[in-house]
Tab-separated table of C-alpha atoms in Angstrom:
chain	number	residue	atom	x	y	z
A	1	UNK	CA	116.369	140.020	87.545
A	2	UNK	CA	117.117	137.779	84.678
A	3	UNK	CA	114.639	138.377	81.821
A	4	UNK	CA	112.799	134.729	80.791
A	5	UNK	CA	112.923	135.006	76.763
A	6	UNK	CA	109.730	135.447	74.552
A	7	UNK	CA	111.141	132.188	72.327
A	8	UNK	CA	110.986	130.339	75.922
A	9	UNK	CA	107.296	131.351	76.873
A	10	UNK	CA	105.939	130.529	73.447
A	11	UNK	CA	107.640	127.438	73.987
A	12	UNK	CA	106.009	126.772	76.930
A	13	UNK	CA	102.529	128.039	75.957
A	14	UNK	CA	102.960	125.944	72.684
A	15	UNK	CA	103.404	122.879	74.865
A	16	UNK	CA	100.837	123.109	76.884
A	17	UNK	CA	98.499	123.793	74.333
A	18	UNK	CA	99.525	120.369	72.546
A	19	UNK	CA	98.415	118.564	75.323
A	20	UNK	CA	95.674	115.508	74.774
A	21	UNK	CA	93.032	115.498	77.635
A	22	UNK	CA	92.579	112.276	79.753
A	23	UNK	CA	90.959	109.886	77.403
A	24	UNK	CA	87.452	109.058	79.590
A	25	UNK	CA	87.741	105.992	81.702
A	26	UNK	CA	85.356	102.920	80.708
A	27	UNK	CA	82.164	102.381	82.993
A	28	UNK	CA	82.712	100.091	85.482
A	29	UNK	CA	81.704	96.274	85.214
A	30	UNK	CA	80.424	94.443	87.333
A	31	UNK	CA	82.196	90.922	85.948
A	32	UNK	CA	85.606	92.724	83.954
A	33	UNK	CA	86.562	94.867	87.093
A	34	UNK	CA	85.887	92.461	89.973
A	35	UNK	CA	89.266	90.874	91.311
A	36	UNK	CA	90.549	87.543	89.942
A	37	UNK	CA	92.700	84.484	90.607
A	38	UNK	CA	96.227	86.601	90.515
A	39	UNK	CA	95.145	89.003	92.696
A	40	UNK	CA	94.969	86.531	95.776
A	41	UNK	CA	96.942	87.097	98.403
A	42	UNK	CA	99.945	85.039	99.090
A	43	UNK	CA	98.953	81.823	100.043
A	44	UNK	CA	94.904	81.794	99.181
A	45	UNK	CA	92.826	80.037	96.889
A	46	UNK	CA	90.632	82.390	94.343
A	47	UNK	CA	86.823	81.297	93.064
A	48	UNK	CA	84.272	82.993	90.941
A	49	UNK	CA	81.361	82.893	92.829
A	50	UNK	CA	79.204	83.983	89.807
A	51	UNK	CA	81.033	80.815	87.876
A	52	UNK	CA	80.102	78.556	90.057
A	53	UNK	CA	76.668	79.591	90.474
A	54	UNK	CA	75.714	79.246	86.742
A	55	UNK	CA	76.795	75.487	87.011
A	56	UNK	CA	74.453	75.181	89.847
A	57	UNK	CA	70.945	73.519	89.705
A	58	UNK	CA	68.783	76.613	88.825
A	59	UNK	CA	65.868	75.072	91.648
A	60	UNK	CA	67.973	74.477	93.889
A	61	UNK	CA	69.646	78.323	93.828
A	62	UNK	CA	65.771	79.535	94.030
A	63	UNK	CA	65.778	77.065	97.175
A	64	UNK	CA	68.711	78.751	99.082
A	65	UNK	CA	67.467	81.954	98.442
A	66	UNK	CA	63.735	81.475	99.474
A	67	UNK	CA	65.413	80.624	103.399
A	68	UNK	CA	67.944	82.612	103.173
A	69	UNK	CA	64.936	85.700	102.866
A	70	UNK	CA	63.923	84.062	106.652
A	71	UNK	CA	66.163	86.284	108.181
A	72	UNK	CA	65.689	89.263	110.314
A	73	UNK	CA	68.131	91.844	111.755
A	74	UNK	CA	67.235	94.119	114.512
A	75	UNK	CA	68.291	96.990	113.420
A	76	UNK	CA	67.892	95.995	109.601
A	77	UNK	CA	70.119	98.458	109.003
A	78	UNK	CA	72.719	96.427	110.160
A	79	UNK	CA	72.039	93.192	107.974
A	80	UNK	CA	75.242	93.822	105.422
A	81	UNK	CA	77.640	93.835	108.929
A	82	UNK	CA	76.839	89.983	109.365
A	83	UNK	CA	77.118	88.389	105.979
A	84	UNK	CA	77.093	85.056	104.837
A	85	UNK	CA	77.781	82.866	101.402
A	86	UNK	CA	73.939	82.895	100.854
A	87	UNK	CA	73.699	86.973	101.073
A	88	UNK	CA	76.211	86.590	97.942
A	89	UNK	CA	74.587	84.013	96.395
A	90	UNK	CA	71.259	86.038	96.911
A	91	UNK	CA	72.722	89.189	95.623
A	92	UNK	CA	74.050	87.365	92.124
A	93	UNK	CA	70.425	85.484	91.840
A	94	UNK	CA	68.542	88.852	91.993
A	95	UNK	CA	71.350	90.991	89.936
A	96	UNK	CA	73.234	88.514	87.726
A	97	UNK	CA	74.441	91.651	85.395
A	98	UNK	CA	75.045	94.185	88.519
A	99	UNK	CA	76.655	92.456	90.536
A	100	UNK	CA	79.743	90.180	91.319
A	101	UNK	CA	81.863	88.171	94.119
A	102	UNK	CA	85.334	86.240	94.520
A	103	UNK	CA	85.671	84.154	97.193
A	104	UNK	CA	89.203	83.902	98.779
A	105	UNK	CA	90.579	81.038	101.106
A	106	UNK	CA	93.203	80.036	102.941
A	107	UNK	CA	92.609	76.983	105.338
A	108	UNK	CA	89.961	78.103	107.303
A	109	UNK	CA	90.752	81.702	107.049
A	110	UNK	CA	88.025	83.425	103.912
A	111	UNK	CA	87.653	86.313	102.518
A	112	UNK	CA	85.039	87.255	99.727
A	113	UNK	CA	85.201	90.583	97.578
A	114	UNK	CA	82.129	91.568	95.356
A	115	UNK	CA	81.221	94.952	93.267
A	116	UNK	CA	77.934	96.274	92.423
A	117	UNK	CA	77.333	98.666	89.727
A	118	UNK	CA	74.249	99.581	91.088
A	119	UNK	CA	74.783	102.152	94.033
A	120	UNK	CA	71.783	103.443	94.902
A	121	UNK	CA	72.387	101.890	98.315
A	122	UNK	CA	75.499	101.884	100.486
A	123	UNK	CA	75.953	98.156	102.342
A	124	UNK	CA	76.229	99.640	105.693
A	125	UNK	CA	74.107	102.334	107.610
A	126	UNK	CA	75.897	105.933	107.171
A	127	UNK	CA	76.813	106.034	110.894
A	128	UNK	CA	77.773	102.408	112.079
A	129	UNK	CA	77.042	103.740	115.576
A	130	UNK	CA	73.851	102.486	114.973
A	131	UNK	CA	75.322	98.851	114.855
A	132	UNK	CA	77.491	98.945	117.896
A	133	UNK	CA	74.862	96.029	118.784
A	134	UNK	CA	72.553	93.910	116.558
A	135	UNK	CA	70.939	90.782	116.294
A	136	UNK	CA	70.172	88.227	113.494
A	137	UNK	CA	67.427	85.565	113.867
A	138	UNK	CA	66.975	82.957	111.569
A	139	UNK	CA	63.998	80.842	112.237
A	140	UNK	CA	63.809	81.604	115.630
A	141	UNK	CA	67.372	80.892	116.545
A	142	UNK	CA	68.954	84.323	117.615
A	143	UNK	CA	72.781	85.847	117.599
A	144	UNK	CA	74.296	88.871	119.080
A	145	UNK	CA	76.975	90.588	117.371
A	146	UNK	CA	78.794	93.573	118.255
A	147	UNK	CA	80.433	95.868	116.120
A	148	UNK	CA	84.175	98.276	116.472
A	149	UNK	CA	84.519	101.000	114.211
A	150	UNK	CA	87.853	100.301	111.826
A	151	UNK	CA	90.217	103.181	110.296
A	152	UNK	CA	90.738	102.662	106.906
A	153	UNK	CA	92.409	105.438	104.218
A	154	UNK	CA	92.360	104.019	100.605
A	155	UNK	CA	92.906	106.869	98.228
A	156	UNK	CA	89.775	106.775	95.505
A	157	UNK	CA	87.614	105.666	97.368
A	158	UNK	CA	84.546	107.680	98.426
A	159	UNK	CA	82.309	106.814	101.944
A	160	UNK	CA	84.840	104.112	102.983
A	161	UNK	CA	83.742	102.387	106.070
A	162	UNK	CA	84.761	99.114	107.655
A	163	UNK	CA	84.837	97.810	110.932
A	164	UNK	CA	85.221	94.531	113.008
A	165	UNK	CA	82.312	92.484	113.851
A	166	UNK	CA	82.294	90.010	117.018
A	167	UNK	CA	80.218	87.062	117.647
A	168	UNK	CA	78.605	87.819	121.214
A	169	UNK	CA	76.400	85.054	121.401
A	170	UNK	CA	75.470	81.514	118.640
A	171	UNK	CA	71.959	80.447	118.569
A	172	UNK	CA	73.269	78.611	115.640
A	173	UNK	CA	76.603	77.122	115.598
A	174	UNK	CA	76.634	77.453	111.254
A	175	UNK	CA	77.190	81.102	112.106
A	176	UNK	CA	80.370	81.130	114.392
A	177	UNK	CA	81.717	80.757	118.111
A	178	UNK	CA	81.326	83.807	120.453
A	179	UNK	CA	84.347	85.589	120.379
A	180	UNK	CA	85.142	84.939	116.808
A	181	UNK	CA	85.435	88.181	114.923
A	182	UNK	CA	84.651	88.694	110.761
A	183	UNK	CA	86.197	92.398	109.312
A	184	UNK	CA	83.945	93.775	106.795
A	185	UNK	CA	84.523	97.581	104.510
A	186	UNK	CA	82.677	99.236	101.623
A	187	UNK	CA	83.200	102.472	99.401
A	188	UNK	CA	82.182	104.344	96.562
A	189	UNK	CA	84.304	103.607	93.339
A	190	UNK	CA	83.730	105.837	90.779
A	191	UNK	CA	80.014	105.185	91.539
A	192	UNK	CA	80.190	101.415	92.086
A	193	UNK	CA	80.222	99.657	95.391
A	194	UNK	CA	82.667	97.576	96.643
A	195	UNK	CA	82.823	95.634	99.367
A	196	UNK	CA	84.955	93.132	101.646
A	197	UNK	CA	84.631	90.535	104.108
A	198	UNK	CA	87.101	88.338	105.413
A	199	UNK	CA	87.830	86.979	109.083
A	200	UNK	CA	91.470	88.060	108.526
A	201	UNK	CA	92.088	92.049	109.186
A	202	UNK	CA	95.162	91.980	106.915
A	203	UNK	CA	93.278	90.037	104.141
A	204	UNK	CA	90.609	92.760	104.281
A	205	UNK	CA	93.082	95.387	103.841
A	206	UNK	CA	94.832	93.977	101.226
A	207	UNK	CA	91.799	93.072	99.306
A	208	UNK	CA	89.726	96.434	99.881
A	209	UNK	CA	93.105	98.097	98.069
A	210	UNK	CA	93.389	96.025	95.233
A	211	UNK	CA	89.841	96.283	94.206
A	212	UNK	CA	89.368	100.050	94.820
A	213	UNK	CA	92.285	100.405	92.601
A	214	UNK	CA	90.920	98.067	90.400
A	215	UNK	CA	88.332	99.512	89.446
A	216	UNK	CA	90.025	103.647	89.778
A	217	UNK	CA	92.647	102.376	87.316
A	218	UNK	CA	90.478	101.105	85.338
């Protein structure tokens, strides 16, 4: 067996000792690290929901947030699985510094991405089986839903959950038609909560991966 020279070993050790430790990542910013226009899937238009809200009348926003509080979900832990524009408006209104959202639309297809730097509670229940079926009651008008888990894996995403949520009955036509589905996902990335909802599964997967990577690689 050929002996390795001490000079070579010394050179290798010297090279290892000179490697600089990786610089720490900056803190996650809900506003700086949310997806932007350049991240839109092909054919989709982009809107920053926080910026849109900043131009709205404050009193009107307060009224909208107040009316949204009348919604009751059974079981209550399933509420984040059936999202609406009002849910995002309420979260931005209540958490302007730690919550941001972006909307991507292509015709009738819509996708919403959100980023929260408050990880105290994840949007979904720990076990999606708890929400195999659930209902929303808005001022006595009830809509029923069913949930099917989706398989999704993204490097850098912890506690990743994804599901297909289908309308079984719609008491309010604004909810949608029975049989229509929305795809939702969320995960923890470096302590921040990434969430995506979309009517298109491909858009969900694409935007979820982009948002996870944007936070993880900041």
